[in-house]
Amino acid sequence: MIEASELRSLRKCVLTLRADPAAVHRPELRFVREWLRSLGAALPPAPAAVVTESESSSGSELDADLRPRASARDAALPPPPRGDPTQPTDAAARERAAELKARGVELLAGGDSDAALHVLSDAVLLDPRSSMALGARALCLVALGRPTHALADADAALAINAHYAKVRRR
């Protein structure tokens, strides 16, 4: 049986590949390509400049290749609202924001990324200093194929809480 933590990691990987299907051609995902082909899956075309395994021996080159690329969807849509983190937030608003964040995470886990984005954006507007709401929305934005906006939310979450390890892993 697969452990719950392994399933969460696998889900994150799938969400990342759904946002950027051509990423399956990265050298470190060779085993995934082989498995998908064994199932008869059609792979997306490889990008023009794929780093080969011999070229990927340097970690810095590979790290640069893993940075999110702006997508057409990112460019076409405005960034989600963030609110003013300098304004104080009362306890009731923080509590409601935490409830909305939990609901947004449930929606995202259930595959309703669009609804999750709206709920998580409401949470961020209620409590713009909630690194957890920003981190959850960053993951949602990745699922929606909006890596540039996801990175902005992840950076904002880390600016609030530099020790938020979960957002670093995403």
CSV table of C-alpha atoms in Angstrom, one decimal:
chain,number,residue,atom,x,y,z
A,1,MET,CA,0.0,0.0,0.0
A,2,ILE,CA,1.2,3.5,-0.7
A,3,GLU,CA,1.6,5.8,2.4
A,4,ALA,CA,-0.5,9.0,2.7
A,5,SER,CA,2.6,11.2,2.5
A,6,GLU,CA,3.8,9.4,-0.7
A,7,LEU,CA,0.3,10.0,-2.2
A,8,ARG,CA,0.5,13.7,-1.4
A,9,SER,CA,3.9,13.9,-3.1
A,10,LEU,CA,2.6,12.1,-6.1
A,11,ARG,CA,-0.4,14.4,-6.3
A,12,LYS,CA,1.9,17.4,-6.3
A,13,CYS,CA,3.9,15.9,-9.0
A,14,VAL,CA,0.8,15.2,-11.1
A,15,LEU,CA,-0.4,18.8,-10.6
A,16,THR,CA,2.9,20.1,-11.7
A,17,LEU,CA,2.9,18.0,-14.8
A,18,ARG,CA,-0.7,18.9,-15.5
A,19,ALA,CA,0.4,22.6,-15.4
A,20,ASP,CA,3.3,21.9,-17.7
A,21,PRO,CA,2.9,18.6,-19.6
A,22,ALA,CA,6.1,19.0,-21.5
A,23,ALA,CA,8.0,18.9,-18.2
A,24,VAL,CA,7.7,15.1,-18.5
A,25,HIS,CA,10.7,15.3,-20.9
A,26,ARG,CA,13.0,16.5,-18.1
A,27,PRO,CA,15.9,14.0,-17.7
A,28,GLU,CA,15.0,13.1,-14.1
A,29,LEU,CA,11.5,12.0,-15.2
A,30,ARG,CA,12.7,9.4,-17.6
A,31,PHE,CA,11.2,6.6,-15.5
A,32,VAL,CA,7.8,8.4,-15.7
A,33,ARG,CA,8.0,8.6,-19.5
A,34,GLU,CA,8.8,4.9,-19.6
A,35,TRP,CA,5.9,4.0,-17.3
A,36,LEU,CA,3.5,6.2,-19.3
A,37,ARG,CA,4.6,4.6,-22.6
A,38,SER,CA,4.2,1.1,-21.1
A,39,LEU,CA,0.5,2.0,-20.5
A,40,GLY,CA,0.1,3.2,-24.0
A,41,ALA,CA,-0.1,6.9,-23.2
A,42,ALA,CA,0.7,9.5,-25.8
A,43,LEU,CA,3.3,12.0,-24.5
A,44,PRO,CA,3.3,15.7,-25.4
A,45,PRO,CA,5.9,16.8,-27.8
A,46,ALA,CA,9.4,17.5,-26.3
A,47,PRO,CA,10.3,21.1,-26.1
A,48,ALA,CA,13.0,22.3,-28.6
A,49,ALA,CA,15.7,22.6,-25.9
A,50,VAL,CA,15.5,19.6,-23.6
A,51,VAL,CA,18.5,19.1,-21.3
A,52,THR,CA,19.9,15.7,-21.9
A,53,GLU,CA,21.0,13.5,-19.1
A,54,SER,CA,24.6,14.0,-19.9
A,55,GLU,CA,24.1,17.8,-19.8
A,56,SER,CA,22.2,17.6,-16.5
A,57,SER,CA,25.1,16.5,-14.4
A,58,SER,CA,25.5,20.1,-13.1
A,59,GLY,CA,22.8,20.8,-10.5
A,60,SER,CA,22.7,24.5,-11.3
A,61,GLU,CA,21.8,23.9,-14.9
A,62,LEU,CA,19.0,21.6,-13.9
A,63,ASP,CA,17.7,24.0,-11.2
A,64,ALA,CA,17.5,26.8,-13.8
A,65,ASP,CA,15.4,24.5,-16.0
A,66,LEU,CA,13.0,23.8,-13.2
A,67,ARG,CA,12.0,27.4,-12.7
A,68,PRO,CA,8.5,28.2,-13.7
A,69,ARG,CA,8.0,29.6,-17.2
A,70,ALA,CA,5.3,32.2,-17.8
A,71,SER,CA,2.4,30.6,-19.5
A,72,ALA,CA,-0.1,32.1,-21.9
A,73,ARG,CA,-2.7,31.7,-19.2
A,74,ASP,CA,-0.5,33.7,-16.8
A,75,ALA,CA,-0.1,36.5,-19.3
A,76,ALA,CA,-3.8,36.6,-20.1
A,77,LEU,CA,-5.1,36.7,-16.6
A,78,PRO,CA,-4.4,39.3,-13.9
A,79,PRO,CA,-2.7,38.1,-10.7
A,80,PRO,CA,-5.2,37.2,-8.0
A,81,PRO,CA,-5.9,39.9,-5.4
A,82,ARG,CA,-3.6,39.9,-2.4
A,83,GLY,CA,-5.0,42.6,-0.1
A,84,ASP,CA,-2.9,44.9,2.1
A,85,PRO,CA,-0.6,43.0,4.5
A,86,THR,CA,0.2,46.3,6.3
A,87,GLN,CA,-3.3,46.6,7.6
A,88,PRO,CA,-4.2,44.9,10.9
A,89,THR,CA,-6.5,41.8,10.8
A,90,ASP,CA,-8.8,41.1,13.7
A,91,ALA,CA,-9.2,37.6,15.2
A,92,ALA,CA,-12.6,37.0,13.6
A,93,ALA,CA,-11.2,37.7,10.1
A,94,ARG,CA,-8.2,35.4,10.8
A,95,GLU,CA,-10.5,32.6,11.9
A,96,ARG,CA,-12.8,33.0,8.9
A,97,ALA,CA,-9.7,33.1,6.6
A,98,ALA,CA,-8.4,29.8,8.1
A,99,GLU,CA,-11.8,28.2,7.5
A,100,LEU,CA,-11.8,29.4,3.9
A,101,LYS,CA,-8.3,28.2,3.4
A,102,ALA,CA,-9.3,24.7,4.7
A,103,ARG,CA,-12.3,24.7,2.3
A,104,GLY,CA,-10.1,25.8,-0.6
A,105,VAL,CA,-7.7,23.0,0.1
A,106,GLU,CA,-10.6,20.5,0.1
A,107,LEU,CA,-11.8,21.8,-3.2
A,108,LEU,CA,-8.3,21.6,-4.7
A,109,ALA,CA,-7.9,18.0,-3.4
A,110,GLY,CA,-11.3,17.2,-5.0
A,111,GLY,CA,-10.1,18.5,-8.4
A,112,ASP,CA,-12.1,21.8,-8.5
A,113,SER,CA,-9.2,24.1,-8.9
A,114,ASP,CA,-11.3,27.1,-10.2
A,115,ALA,CA,-13.6,27.1,-7.2
A,116,ALA,CA,-10.6,26.5,-4.9
A,117,LEU,CA,-8.9,29.6,-6.4
A,118,HIS,CA,-11.9,31.8,-5.6
A,119,VAL,CA,-12.2,30.5,-2.0
A,120,LEU,CA,-8.5,30.8,-1.4
A,121,SER,CA,-8.4,34.3,-2.8
A,122,ASP,CA,-11.2,35.3,-0.4
A,123,ALA,CA,-9.1,33.8,2.5
A,124,VAL,CA,-6.1,35.9,1.3
A,125,LEU,CA,-8.2,39.1,1.1
A,126,LEU,CA,-9.5,38.5,4.7
A,127,ASP,CA,-6.0,37.9,6.0
A,128,PRO,CA,-3.3,39.0,3.6
A,129,ARG,CA,-0.6,38.0,6.2
A,130,SER,CA,-1.6,34.3,6.1
A,131,SER,CA,1.3,32.5,4.7
A,132,MET,CA,-0.7,29.3,4.7
A,133,ALA,CA,-3.5,30.8,2.6
A,134,LEU,CA,-0.9,32.2,0.2
A,135,GLY,CA,0.9,28.9,0.0
A,136,ALA,CA,-2.3,27.0,-0.6
A,137,ARG,CA,-3.2,29.4,-3.4
A,138,ALA,CA,0.2,29.1,-4.9
A,139,LEU,CA,-0.4,25.3,-5.2
A,140,CYS,CA,-3.8,26.0,-6.7
A,141,LEU,CA,-2.3,28.4,-9.3
A,142,VAL,CA,0.2,25.7,-10.3
A,143,ALA,CA,-2.7,23.3,-10.8
A,144,LEU,CA,-4.4,25.9,-13.0
A,145,GLY,CA,-1.3,26.4,-15.2
A,146,ARG,CA,-0.3,29.8,-13.8
A,147,PRO,CA,3.2,29.3,-12.6
A,148,THR,CA,4.3,32.9,-12.6
A,149,HIS,CA,1.3,33.9,-10.3
A,150,ALA,CA,2.0,30.8,-8.2
A,151,LEU,CA,5.6,31.9,-7.7
A,152,ALA,CA,4.5,35.4,-6.7
A,153,ASP,CA,2.2,33.9,-4.0
A,154,ALA,CA,4.9,31.6,-2.8
A,155,ASP,CA,7.4,34.5,-2.5
A,156,ALA,CA,4.8,36.5,-0.6
A,157,ALA,CA,4.2,33.6,1.8
A,158,LEU,CA,7.9,33.2,2.4
A,159,ALA,CA,8.3,37.0,2.9
A,160,ILE,CA,5.7,36.6,5.8
A,161,ASN,CA,7.2,33.3,7.1
A,162,ALA,CA,10.7,32.5,5.9
A,163,HIS,CA,10.5,29.1,7.7
A,164,TYR,CA,7.4,27.9,5.9
A,165,ALA,CA,9.0,24.7,4.6
A,166,LYS,CA,5.9,23.4,2.8
A,167,VAL,CA,5.8,26.3,0.4
A,168,ARG,CA,9.5,25.8,-0.4
A,169,ARG,CA,8.8,22.2,-1.4
A,170,ARG,CA,6.0,23.2,-3.7
